[in-house]
Amino acid sequence: MLYPVSNTDRTVLDLDGTWKFKVEDEQHPVDVTQPLVTTTFMAVPASFNDQTVDPAIRQHDGFFWYERDFSIMHALQDQRLVLRFGSVTHEAWVFVNGIEITHHKGGFTPFEVVLNDHLIPGKNRLTVKVSNLLDHTTLPVGNYHETTDADGRVTRHVDENFDFFNYAGIHRPVKIYTTPRHFISDITIVPTVDFTTGTAAVTVTATGEGLDLTTTICDAAGQAVATVDPTTHMATIPHAHLWQPGNAYLYTAHVTGTRSGEVIDQYDEPFGIRTVEVKAGQFLINNQPFYFKGFGKHEDTYVNGKGLNQAYNVLDINLMKQMGANSFRTSHYPYSDEMMRLCDREGIVVIDETPAVGLMTRFDFNMDAVVQPDFNDGTWTKMKTEAAHRQVIHEIIDRDKNHACVVMWSIANEAANYSLGAHEYFAPLFQLARQLDPQKRPLTYVGEIQASPAADKSSDLVDVLALNRYYGWYLDTGDLPAAETHLRAELQAWQKLYPDKPIMFTEYGADTIAGVHSAYGEPFSEEYQTDYYRTYSKVFDEMPSFVGEQLWNFADFQTKFGIQRVQGNKKGIFTRAREPKQAVQYLSERWHNIPDFGYKTKK
Ligand code: GCB
């Protein structure tokens, strides 16, 4: 899927701003044929939740309406006009002038619809009905129930089966972009490199309706450096300038669509030349063993909630670079197009995760139960998420396939991989992702602590073992020596089980209240967080096939209410306002001393 751009053949109209907003009263349904009657407004893009001071709106589970008017200038009316939503969380029904024109389910991926046949002269009315409901068929997974009172009034309730607040709304930009009637519809780029000669072979496959397509590759200065052969779709670039972590270099595939020799459409797709491979216990980027240093994150900021916040995105990447970090995971859902494009430009390495979080029916730390070979908690019969999972794997790969920053796909976070049925559920999804990704990136899922080497039933599917562990926090609370022993034992067991699979941590952390200090290193203090990270670092450094550390979490973030959460999850090494806690200093020193490449060489 191409990102909307302006050039001499296309333009982009921006529909962001302040829209009319209304919470649906299901007893008095909205008449979509009439303008929305409301006195409430909401900024778009943003979550609606923290823009209101009315708790009933903030906490409402159900349906919401957004509306605004727009007009298309005469000069554009003969163009193909496409309405595109960067994301609407979690389900959207889109109406123009009271008529439904598209529907999309899945809160973290874009969708679009051609508008031309739905427009009337002059002012048009764009209405979006949004649902924030989640259940056992959706990703993320929610526990849904509803009650009906004596008057027939239905109250819906979603209990998040995951640890972040269920922010909702029109989260990412709304645009109308134009293309000519004959247009370039997609571009797929696959770079390969001959590291002995430094020559890159780049396959660029462009598709377009009714057009003759040609592609030129331009370097970062805009100079043409190669032409794509129309038969093989291949371009050869001698002395290719590689995209490297921390040192991004972007080429552009300049695609031109002509009819009878006349240029009709053009599109510039930026891309990096880099390779990714898992081999003999190493994660190779550009044929060099890479070491991940960084974070699990969230899209989560004050007021905007999960809505796009470009200033925070820029700041977050600057903070990462200042610390010597090189990577993050888009925990627990695909992030905005804008963030992915920024990471391409900044040389930040990304593990791109689907919104498959909450695929478990129980949560405890009964490690003895789960190691039974026939352990079955019923997750894989109770959850009906397969269709949503397949859909989002299609969508995330379709959207992000060309991004140099994306080096691995994470198919799920903390599913019940220890329960019978896990392998049967995941095997076809891994197969699908392997088949769809033109760059054949490595795949993983992120495993929870109960999915130990003895209990995990599907780890054979992953290329990299990505582990979330909380020894010293949820287990061995406050006891770092015990945590160290358990951590070491588990990592040794994984290495023994899979001598050739790289292992990395995708979560480890301790809730820390900024400003709380303790001479005894008590849990929740800044000292404990630092000591916790020191303990983990020591064990990581002993393990030959350990290829990276992504801690939990970059910053404090909002969650649902719960007795373990005081205004959210406090495992950030930055506060929600991005003020550093003490651990930042320790981790910065450590990460500046760890090179991006060659830190671990397999013995
Ligand atoms: C996890 C989850 C993450 C939570 C974290 C925690 O394992 O993947 O979503 O926020 O633990 O802090 O408990």
PDB file of N, CA and C in Angstrom, residues 59-97:
ATOM      1  N   GLN A  59     -14.794   6.656  29.568  1.00  0.00           N
ATOM      2  CA  GLN A  59     -14.829   5.222  29.870  1.00  0.00           C
ATOM      3  C   GLN A  59     -15.849   4.464  29.022  1.00  0.00           C
ATOM      4  N   HIS A  60     -16.520   5.159  28.104  1.00  0.00           N
ATOM      5  CA  HIS A  60     -17.620   4.508  27.390  1.00  0.00           C
ATOM      6  C   HIS A  60     -17.118   3.366  26.499  1.00  0.00           C
ATOM      7  N   ASP A  61     -17.770   2.232  26.595  1.00  0.00           N
ATOM      8  CA  ASP A  61     -17.487   1.117  25.692  1.00  0.00           C
ATOM      9  C   ASP A  61     -18.677   0.984  24.759  1.00  0.00           C
ATOM     10  N   GLY A  62     -18.448   1.103  23.480  1.00  0.00           N
ATOM     11  CA  GLY A  62     -19.562   0.993  22.547  1.00  0.00           C
ATOM     12  C   GLY A  62     -19.260   1.740  21.266  1.00  0.00           C
ATOM     13  N   PHE A  63     -20.209   2.604  20.876  1.00  0.00           N
ATOM     14  CA  PHE A  63     -20.128   3.252  19.557  1.00  0.00           C
ATOM     15  C   PHE A  63     -20.046   4.767  19.708  1.00  0.00           C
ATOM     16  N   PHE A  64     -19.383   5.393  18.749  1.00  0.00           N
ATOM     17  CA  PHE A  64     -19.134   6.841  18.746  1.00  0.00           C
ATOM     18  C   PHE A  64     -19.287   7.343  17.320  1.00  0.00           C
ATOM     19  N   TRP A  65     -19.640   8.598  17.187  1.00  0.00           N
ATOM     20  CA  TRP A  65     -19.767   9.173  15.847  1.00  0.00           C
ATOM     21  C   TRP A  65     -18.859  10.386  15.705  1.00  0.00           C
ATOM     22  N   TYR A  66     -18.233  10.490  14.555  1.00  0.00           N
ATOM     23  CA  TYR A  66     -17.434  11.664  14.197  1.00  0.00           C
ATOM     24  C   TYR A  66     -18.006  12.220  12.886  1.00  0.00           C
ATOM     25  N   GLU A  67     -17.935  13.539  12.719  1.00  0.00           N
ATOM     26  CA  GLU A  67     -18.418  14.086  11.436  1.00  0.00           C
ATOM     27  C   GLU A  67     -17.731  15.406  11.100  1.00  0.00           C
ATOM     28  N   ARG A  68     -17.529  15.615   9.828  1.00  0.00           N
ATOM     29  CA  ARG A  68     -17.064  16.910   9.317  1.00  0.00           C
ATOM     30  C   ARG A  68     -17.489  17.040   7.859  1.00  0.00           C
ATOM     31  N   ASP A  69     -17.443  18.269   7.373  1.00  0.00           N
ATOM     32  CA  ASP A  69     -17.743  18.519   5.961  1.00  0.00           C
ATOM     33  C   ASP A  69     -16.442  18.716   5.187  1.00  0.00           C
ATOM     34  N   PHE A  70     -16.520  18.488   3.894  1.00  0.00           N
ATOM     35  CA  PHE A  70     -15.376  18.818   3.036  1.00  0.00           C
ATOM     36  C   PHE A  70     -15.895  19.097   1.632  1.00  0.00           C
ATOM     37  N   SER A  71     -15.089  19.813   0.872  1.00  0.00           N
ATOM     38  CA  SER A  71     -15.405  20.073  -0.536  1.00  0.00           C
ATOM     39  C   SER A  71     -14.162  19.786  -1.354  1.00  0.00           C
ATOM     40  N   ILE A  72     -14.373  19.451  -2.604  1.00  0.00           N
ATOM     41  CA  ILE A  72     -13.240  19.182  -3.497  1.00  0.00           C
ATOM     42  C   ILE A  72     -13.192  20.294  -4.541  1.00  0.00           C
ATOM     43  N   MET A  73     -12.042  20.919  -4.679  1.00  0.00           N
ATOM     44  CA  MET A  73     -11.962  22.026  -5.639  1.00  0.00           C
ATOM     45  C   MET A  73     -12.176  21.525  -7.075  1.00  0.00           C
ATOM     46  N   HIS A  74     -12.755  22.387  -7.905  1.00  0.00           N
ATOM     47  CA  HIS A  74     -13.112  21.991  -9.270  1.00  0.00           C
ATOM     48  C   HIS A  74     -11.950  21.346 -10.006  1.00  0.00           C
ATOM     49  N   ALA A  75     -10.756  21.949  -9.845  1.00  0.00           N
ATOM     50  CA  ALA A  75      -9.598  21.483 -10.620  1.00  0.00           C
ATOM     51  C   ALA A  75      -9.267  20.022 -10.363  1.00  0.00           C
ATOM     52  N   LEU A  76      -9.718  19.476  -9.227  1.00  0.00           N
ATOM     53  CA  LEU A  76      -9.367  18.090  -8.880  1.00  0.00           C
ATOM     54  C   LEU A  76     -10.463  17.092  -9.208  1.00  0.00           C
ATOM     55  N   GLN A  77     -11.604  17.585  -9.688  1.00  0.00           N
ATOM     56  CA  GLN A  77     -12.751  16.679  -9.756  1.00  0.00           C
ATOM     57  C   GLN A  77     -12.657  15.610 -10.835  1.00  0.00           C
ATOM     58  N   ASP A  78     -11.742  15.785 -11.786  1.00  0.00           N
ATOM     59  CA  ASP A  78     -11.586  14.714 -12.781  1.00  0.00           C
ATOM     60  C   ASP A  78     -10.505  13.717 -12.360  1.00  0.00           C
ATOM     61  N   GLN A  79      -9.929  13.932 -11.188  1.00  0.00           N
ATOM     62  CA  GLN A  79      -8.910  12.992 -10.689  1.00  0.00           C
ATOM     63  C   GLN A  79      -9.579  11.848  -9.936  1.00  0.00           C
ATOM     64  N   ARG A  80      -8.840  10.774  -9.776  1.00  0.00           N
ATOM     65  CA  ARG A  80      -9.316   9.708  -8.885  1.00  0.00           C
ATOM     66  C   ARG A  80      -9.070  10.199  -7.460  1.00  0.00           C
ATOM     67  N   LEU A  81     -10.123  10.181  -6.629  1.00  0.00           N
ATOM     68  CA  LEU A  81     -10.040  10.744  -5.274  1.00  0.00           C
ATOM     69  C   LEU A  81     -10.166   9.603  -4.268  1.00  0.00           C
ATOM     70  N   VAL A  82      -9.161   9.457  -3.422  1.00  0.00           N
ATOM     71  CA  VAL A  82      -9.148   8.323  -2.492  1.00  0.00           C
ATOM     72  C   VAL A  82      -9.146   8.855  -1.063  1.00  0.00           C
ATOM     73  N   LEU A  83     -10.108   8.403  -0.301  1.00  0.00           N
ATOM     74  CA  LEU A  83     -10.183   8.769   1.119  1.00  0.00           C
ATOM     75  C   LEU A  83      -9.405   7.723   1.904  1.00  0.00           C
ATOM     76  N   ARG A  84      -8.458   8.198   2.721  1.00  0.00           N
ATOM     77  CA  ARG A  84      -7.606   7.245   3.444  1.00  0.00           C
ATOM     78  C   ARG A  84      -7.563   7.582   4.934  1.00  0.00           C
ATOM     79  N   PHE A  85      -7.790   6.573   5.751  1.00  0.00           N
ATOM     80  CA  PHE A  85      -7.660   6.687   7.206  1.00  0.00           C
ATOM     81  C   PHE A  85      -6.384   5.951   7.614  1.00  0.00           C
ATOM     82  N   GLY A  86      -5.505   6.650   8.325  1.00  0.00           N
ATOM     83  CA  GLY A  86      -4.271   5.998   8.803  1.00  0.00           C
ATOM     84  C   GLY A  86      -4.590   4.891   9.795  1.00  0.00           C
ATOM     85  N   SER A  87      -5.596   5.106  10.640  1.00  0.00           N
ATOM     86  CA  SER A  87      -6.172   4.049  11.478  1.00  0.00           C
ATOM     87  C   SER A  87      -7.364   4.619  12.222  1.00  0.00           C
ATOM     88  N   VAL A  88      -8.344   3.755  12.419  1.00  0.00           N
ATOM     89  CA  VAL A  88      -9.477   4.078  13.293  1.00  0.00           C
ATOM     90  C   VAL A  88      -9.604   2.898  14.252  1.00  0.00           C
ATOM     91  N   THR A  89      -9.625   3.195  15.541  1.00  0.00           N
ATOM     92  CA  THR A  89      -9.543   2.147  16.557  1.00  0.00           C
ATOM     93  C   THR A  89     -10.897   1.987  17.238  1.00  0.00           C
ATOM     94  N   HIS A  90     -11.504   0.763  17.113  1.00  0.00           N
ATOM     95  CA  HIS A  90     -10.991  -0.451  16.497  1.00  0.00           C
ATOM     96  C   HIS A  90     -11.780  -0.815  15.230  1.00  0.00           C
ATOM     97  N   GLU A  91     -12.955  -0.211  15.045  1.00  0.00           N
ATOM     98  CA  GLU A  91     -13.779  -0.586  13.894  1.00  0.00           C
ATOM     99  C   GLU A  91     -14.457   0.674  13.380  1.00  0.00           C
ATOM    100  N   ALA A  92     -14.555   0.790  12.051  1.00  0.00           N
ATOM    101  CA  ALA A  92     -15.105   2.024  11.482  1.00  0.00           C
ATOM    102  C   ALA A  92     -16.100   1.712  10.375  1.00  0.00           C
ATOM    103  N   TRP A  93     -17.181   2.488  10.379  1.00  0.00           N
ATOM    104  CA  TRP A  93     -18.132   2.478   9.270  1.00  0.00           C
ATOM    105  C   TRP A  93     -18.102   3.901   8.717  1.00  0.00           C
ATOM    106  N   VAL A  94     -17.805   4.044   7.432  1.00  0.00           N
ATOM    107  CA  VAL A  94     -17.601   5.380   6.868  1.00  0.00           C
ATOM    108  C   VAL A  94     -18.762   5.717   5.931  1.00  0.00           C
ATOM    109  N   PHE A  95     -19.338   6.883   6.134  1.00  0.00           N
ATOM    110  CA  PHE A  95     -20.488   7.330   5.343  1.00  0.00           C
ATOM    111  C   PHE A  95     -20.136   8.645   4.658  1.00  0.00           C
ATOM    112  N   VAL A  96     -20.549   8.787   3.397  1.00  0.00           N
ATOM    113  CA  VAL A  96     -20.467  10.095   2.751  1.00  0.00           C
ATOM    114  C   VAL A  96     -21.880  10.493   2.358  1.00  0.00           C
ATOM    115  N   ASN A  97     -22.294  11.654   2.802  1.00  0.00           N
ATOM    116  CA  ASN A  97     -23.651  12.157   2.564  1.00  0.00           C
ATOM    117  C   ASN A  97     -24.704  11.115   2.977  1.00  0.00           C
TER     118      ASN A  97
END
